[in-house]
Tab-separated table of C-alpha atoms in Angstrom:
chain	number	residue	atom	x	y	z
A	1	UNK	CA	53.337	107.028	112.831
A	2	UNK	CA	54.682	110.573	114.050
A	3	UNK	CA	58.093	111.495	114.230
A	4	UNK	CA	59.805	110.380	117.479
A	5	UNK	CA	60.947	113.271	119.318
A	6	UNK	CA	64.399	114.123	120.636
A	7	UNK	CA	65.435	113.098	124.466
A	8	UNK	CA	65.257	116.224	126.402
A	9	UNK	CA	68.139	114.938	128.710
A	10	UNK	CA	72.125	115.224	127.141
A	11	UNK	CA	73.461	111.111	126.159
A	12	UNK	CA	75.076	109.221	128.810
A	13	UNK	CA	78.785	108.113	128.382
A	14	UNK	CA	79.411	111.773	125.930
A	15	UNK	CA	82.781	112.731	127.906
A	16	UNK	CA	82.542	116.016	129.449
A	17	UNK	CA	85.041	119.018	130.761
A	18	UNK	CA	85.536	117.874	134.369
A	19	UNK	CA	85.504	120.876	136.696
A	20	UNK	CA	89.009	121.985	138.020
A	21	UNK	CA	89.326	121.208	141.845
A	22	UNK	CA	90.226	124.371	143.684
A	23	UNK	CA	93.369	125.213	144.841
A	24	UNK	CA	92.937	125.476	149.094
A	25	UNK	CA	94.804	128.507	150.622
A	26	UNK	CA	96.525	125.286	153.413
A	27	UNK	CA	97.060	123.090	150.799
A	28	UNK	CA	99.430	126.277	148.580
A	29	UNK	CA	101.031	127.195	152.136
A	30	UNK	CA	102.246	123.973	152.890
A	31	UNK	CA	103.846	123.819	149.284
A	32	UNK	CA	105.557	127.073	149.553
A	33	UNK	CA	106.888	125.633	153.319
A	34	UNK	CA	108.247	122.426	152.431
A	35	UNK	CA	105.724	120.638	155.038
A	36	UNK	CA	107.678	117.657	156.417
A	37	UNK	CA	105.533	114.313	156.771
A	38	UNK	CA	105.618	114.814	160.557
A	39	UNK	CA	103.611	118.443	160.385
A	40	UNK	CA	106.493	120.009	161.515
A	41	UNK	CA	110.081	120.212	163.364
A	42	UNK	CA	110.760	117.721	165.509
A	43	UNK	CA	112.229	118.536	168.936
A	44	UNK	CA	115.640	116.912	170.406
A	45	UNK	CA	114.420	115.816	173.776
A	46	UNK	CA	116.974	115.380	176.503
A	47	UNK	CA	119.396	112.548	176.615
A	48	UNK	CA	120.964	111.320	179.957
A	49	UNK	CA	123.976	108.580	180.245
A	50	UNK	CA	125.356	107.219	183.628
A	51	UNK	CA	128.065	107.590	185.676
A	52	UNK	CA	128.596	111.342	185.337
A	53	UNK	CA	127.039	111.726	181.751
A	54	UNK	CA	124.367	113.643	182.954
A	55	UNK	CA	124.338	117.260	182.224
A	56	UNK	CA	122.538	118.494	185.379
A	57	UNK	CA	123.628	118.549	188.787
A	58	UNK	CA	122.820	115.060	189.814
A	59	UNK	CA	125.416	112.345	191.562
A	60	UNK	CA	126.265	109.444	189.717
A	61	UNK	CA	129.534	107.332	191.418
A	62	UNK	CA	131.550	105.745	188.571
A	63	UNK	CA	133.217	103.683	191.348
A	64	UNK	CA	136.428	101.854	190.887
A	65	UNK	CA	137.790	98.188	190.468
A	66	UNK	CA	137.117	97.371	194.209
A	67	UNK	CA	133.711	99.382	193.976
A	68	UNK	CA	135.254	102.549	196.135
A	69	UNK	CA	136.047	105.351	193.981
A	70	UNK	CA	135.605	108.749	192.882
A	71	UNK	CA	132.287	110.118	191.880
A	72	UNK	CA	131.918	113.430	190.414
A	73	UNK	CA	128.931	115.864	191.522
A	74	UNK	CA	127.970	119.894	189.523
A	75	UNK	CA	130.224	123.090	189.400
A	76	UNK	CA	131.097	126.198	187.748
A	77	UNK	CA	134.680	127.029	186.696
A	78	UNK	CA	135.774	125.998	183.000
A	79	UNK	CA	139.643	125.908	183.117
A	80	UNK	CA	141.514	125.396	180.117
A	81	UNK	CA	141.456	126.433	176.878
A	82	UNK	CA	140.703	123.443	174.008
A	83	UNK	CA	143.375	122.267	171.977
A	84	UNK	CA	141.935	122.942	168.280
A	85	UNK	CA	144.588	121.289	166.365
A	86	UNK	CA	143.491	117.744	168.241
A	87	UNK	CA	142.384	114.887	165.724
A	88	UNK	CA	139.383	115.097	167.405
A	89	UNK	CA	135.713	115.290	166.256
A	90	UNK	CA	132.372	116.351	168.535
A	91	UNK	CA	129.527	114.653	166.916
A	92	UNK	CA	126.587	112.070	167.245
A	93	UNK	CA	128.014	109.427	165.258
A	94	UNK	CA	127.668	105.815	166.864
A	95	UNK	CA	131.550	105.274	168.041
A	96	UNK	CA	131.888	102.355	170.877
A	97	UNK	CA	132.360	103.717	174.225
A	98	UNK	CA	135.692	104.107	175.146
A	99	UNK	CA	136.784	102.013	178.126
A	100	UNK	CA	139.587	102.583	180.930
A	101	UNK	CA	141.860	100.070	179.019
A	102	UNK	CA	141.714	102.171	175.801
A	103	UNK	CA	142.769	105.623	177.836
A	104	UNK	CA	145.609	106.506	179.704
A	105	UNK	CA	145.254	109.945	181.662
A	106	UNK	CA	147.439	112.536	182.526
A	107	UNK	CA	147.683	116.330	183.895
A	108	UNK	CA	147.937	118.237	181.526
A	109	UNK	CA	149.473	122.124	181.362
A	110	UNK	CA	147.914	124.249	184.894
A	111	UNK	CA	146.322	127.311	183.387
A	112	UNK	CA	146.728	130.131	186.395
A	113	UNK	CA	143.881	132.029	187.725
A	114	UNK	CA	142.893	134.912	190.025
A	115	UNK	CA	143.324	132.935	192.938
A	116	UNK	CA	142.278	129.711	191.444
A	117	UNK	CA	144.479	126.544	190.377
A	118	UNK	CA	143.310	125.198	187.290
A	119	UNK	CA	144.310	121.389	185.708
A	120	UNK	CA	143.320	120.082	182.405
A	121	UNK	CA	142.862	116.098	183.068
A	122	UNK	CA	143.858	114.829	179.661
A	123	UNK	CA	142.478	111.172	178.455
A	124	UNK	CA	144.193	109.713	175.408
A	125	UNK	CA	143.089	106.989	173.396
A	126	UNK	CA	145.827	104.818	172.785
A	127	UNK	CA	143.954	101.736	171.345
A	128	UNK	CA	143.566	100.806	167.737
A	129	UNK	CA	140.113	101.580	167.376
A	130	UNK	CA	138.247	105.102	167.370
A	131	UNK	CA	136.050	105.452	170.174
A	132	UNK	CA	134.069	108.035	172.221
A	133	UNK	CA	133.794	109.415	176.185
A	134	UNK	CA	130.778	111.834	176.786
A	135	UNK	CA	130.133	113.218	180.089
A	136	UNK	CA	132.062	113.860	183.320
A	137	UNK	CA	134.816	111.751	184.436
A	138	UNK	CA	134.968	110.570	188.455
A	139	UNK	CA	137.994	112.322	189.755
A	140	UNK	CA	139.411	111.722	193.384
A	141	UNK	CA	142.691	112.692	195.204
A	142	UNK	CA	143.831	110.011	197.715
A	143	UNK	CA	146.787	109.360	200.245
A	144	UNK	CA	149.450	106.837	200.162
A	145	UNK	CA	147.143	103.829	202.085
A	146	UNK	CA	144.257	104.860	199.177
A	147	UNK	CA	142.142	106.835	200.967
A	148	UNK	CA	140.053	109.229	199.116
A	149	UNK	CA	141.199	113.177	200.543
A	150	UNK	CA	137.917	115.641	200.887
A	151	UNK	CA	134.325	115.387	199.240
A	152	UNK	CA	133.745	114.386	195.436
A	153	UNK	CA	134.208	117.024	192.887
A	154	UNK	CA	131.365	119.223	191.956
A	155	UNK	CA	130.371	119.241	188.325
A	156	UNK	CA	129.834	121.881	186.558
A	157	UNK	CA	126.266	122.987	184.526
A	158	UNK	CA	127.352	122.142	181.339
A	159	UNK	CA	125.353	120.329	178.117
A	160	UNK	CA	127.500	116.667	177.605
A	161	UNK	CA	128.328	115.741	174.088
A	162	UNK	CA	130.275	112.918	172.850
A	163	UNK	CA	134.001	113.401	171.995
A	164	UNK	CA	135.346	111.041	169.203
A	165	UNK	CA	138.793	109.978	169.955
A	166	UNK	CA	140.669	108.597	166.975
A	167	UNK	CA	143.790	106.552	168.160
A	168	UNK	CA	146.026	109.168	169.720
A	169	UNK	CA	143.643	111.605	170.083
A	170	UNK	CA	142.200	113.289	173.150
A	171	UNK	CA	139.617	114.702	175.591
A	172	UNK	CA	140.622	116.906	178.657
A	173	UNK	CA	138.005	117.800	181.493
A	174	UNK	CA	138.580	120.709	183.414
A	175	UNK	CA	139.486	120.577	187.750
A	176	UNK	CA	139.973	123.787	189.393
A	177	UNK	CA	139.749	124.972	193.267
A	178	UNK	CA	140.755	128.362	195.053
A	179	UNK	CA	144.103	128.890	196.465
A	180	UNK	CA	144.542	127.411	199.603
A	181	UNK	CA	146.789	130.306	200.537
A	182	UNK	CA	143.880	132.626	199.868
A	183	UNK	CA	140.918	130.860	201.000
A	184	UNK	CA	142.116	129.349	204.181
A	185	UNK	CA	141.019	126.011	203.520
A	186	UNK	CA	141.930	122.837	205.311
A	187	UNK	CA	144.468	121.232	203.005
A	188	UNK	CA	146.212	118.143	202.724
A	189	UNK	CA	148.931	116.681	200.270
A	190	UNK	CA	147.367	113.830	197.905
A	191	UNK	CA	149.750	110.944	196.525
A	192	UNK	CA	147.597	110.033	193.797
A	193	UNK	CA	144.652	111.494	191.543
A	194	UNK	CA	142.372	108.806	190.679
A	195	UNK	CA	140.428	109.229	187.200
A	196	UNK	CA	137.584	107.122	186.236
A	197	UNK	CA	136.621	107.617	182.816
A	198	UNK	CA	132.937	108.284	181.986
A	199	UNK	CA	130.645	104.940	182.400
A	200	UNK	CA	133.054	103.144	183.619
A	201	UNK	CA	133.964	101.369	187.208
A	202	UNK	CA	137.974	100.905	187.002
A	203	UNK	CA	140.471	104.683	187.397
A	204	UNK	CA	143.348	105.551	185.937
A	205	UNK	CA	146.082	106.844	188.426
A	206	UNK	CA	147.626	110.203	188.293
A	207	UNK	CA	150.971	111.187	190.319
A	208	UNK	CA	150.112	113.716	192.510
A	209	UNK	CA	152.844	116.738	192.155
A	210	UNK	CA	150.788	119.755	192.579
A	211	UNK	CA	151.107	120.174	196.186
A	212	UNK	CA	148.577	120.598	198.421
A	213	UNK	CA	144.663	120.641	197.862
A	214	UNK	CA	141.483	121.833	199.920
A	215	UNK	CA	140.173	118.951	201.845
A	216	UNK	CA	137.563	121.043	203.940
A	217	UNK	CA	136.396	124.356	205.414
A	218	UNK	CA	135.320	127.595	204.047
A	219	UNK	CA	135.835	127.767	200.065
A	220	UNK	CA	137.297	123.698	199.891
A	221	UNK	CA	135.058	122.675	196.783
A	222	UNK	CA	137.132	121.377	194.040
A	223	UNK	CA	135.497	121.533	190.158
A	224	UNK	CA	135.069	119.322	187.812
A	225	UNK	CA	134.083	120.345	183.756
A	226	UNK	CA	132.621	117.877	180.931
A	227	UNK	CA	135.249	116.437	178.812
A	228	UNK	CA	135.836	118.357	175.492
A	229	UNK	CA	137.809	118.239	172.655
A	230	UNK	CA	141.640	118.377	172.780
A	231	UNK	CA	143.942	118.893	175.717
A	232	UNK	CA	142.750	121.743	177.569
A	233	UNK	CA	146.284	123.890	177.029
């Protein structure tokens, strides 16, 4: 018998050097970016809340506690300045909403203007609890029988955020109008100013000491600002 002669093919199952997979020119990009698992940023889409949340120019009546009250529409004029030294945080964090029972409201300090009257309407939380307003508040001046005096507030374009009230803390929301002496509005003398906090049906009455306000005519429009921070003086 002849020698046998040798395979020409290499032994199966002999490990051999596996061949380095190559490094693709996306794969090192996304390394050096920090790629997030969604491909990318994600966008904050827009957010809208009722009864004068809103931050465009749309009508939203926050009513009152027999279902006729103030409701607050868009304007310009930011009066005020806010009150840094509040206890008061701006943020996202989930707070329960504060209702008209946890607030009481007040006027706070008029900040003069060329020909403008500016009023910071102040809403303190005087519950227990922290809670948050976001938005526009429905504002309305009325007479002694109730009646509401002139058209709703116009709101101003701003962005709402939510305000954080902490107990004692507080928001303020701008309300401004020309100079009845200068503009040559209609005017009349309100008893009250009815405040309905944001999302909410029952106001808060205000005393009415500011004399009188535009009701009508050329240059009657009366303001209305989101609620920020502090006390607006």
């Amino acid at each position: 018998m002849g020698r046998a002669s040798k395979s020409p093919h290499p032994t199966r199952g002999r490990p051999g050097r596996r061949a380095a997979l190559p490094v693709t020119a996306a794969a090192l990009l996304c390394v050096l970016a920090a790629c997030s698992d969604g491909g990318g940023p994600s966008d904050p889409g827009p957010t809208r809340t009722p009864s004068g949340t809103t931050g465009g120019p749309t009508t939203t009546p926050p009513g009152t506690a027999e279902g006729t009250g103030p409701a607050a529409t868009a304007g310009t004029v930011t009066p005020g300045t806010p009150d840094t030294e509040s206890p008061v945080t701006q943020s996202g964090a989930a707070a329960p909403r504060c209702h008209t029972s946890d607030l009481r409201a007040r006027l706070g300090r008029p900040s003069p203007g060329a020909g403008q009257r500016n009023f910071p309407i102040v809403l303190t939380n005087r519950a227990d609890r922290t809670c948050t307003v976001r938005g526009y508040p429905g504002a309305a001046f009325v007479d002694a029988d109730g009646r509401q005096l002139g058209p709703d507030p116009r709101r101003s374009p701003d962005t709402p955020a939510p305000v954080t009230l902490a107990p004692g803390a507080s928001a303020w929301a701008g309300l401004t109008f020309a100079s009845p002496e200068i503009s040559g509005a209609r005017t009349a003398l309100p008893k009250e100013l009815l405040v309905t906090p944001p999302d909410e049906r029952d106001p808060l009455r205000i005393p009415w000491t500011a004399g009188e306000v535009p009701v009508g005519g050329n240059e009657s429009s009366v303001f209305l600002t989101i609620l920020q921070p502090g006390t607006g003086g």
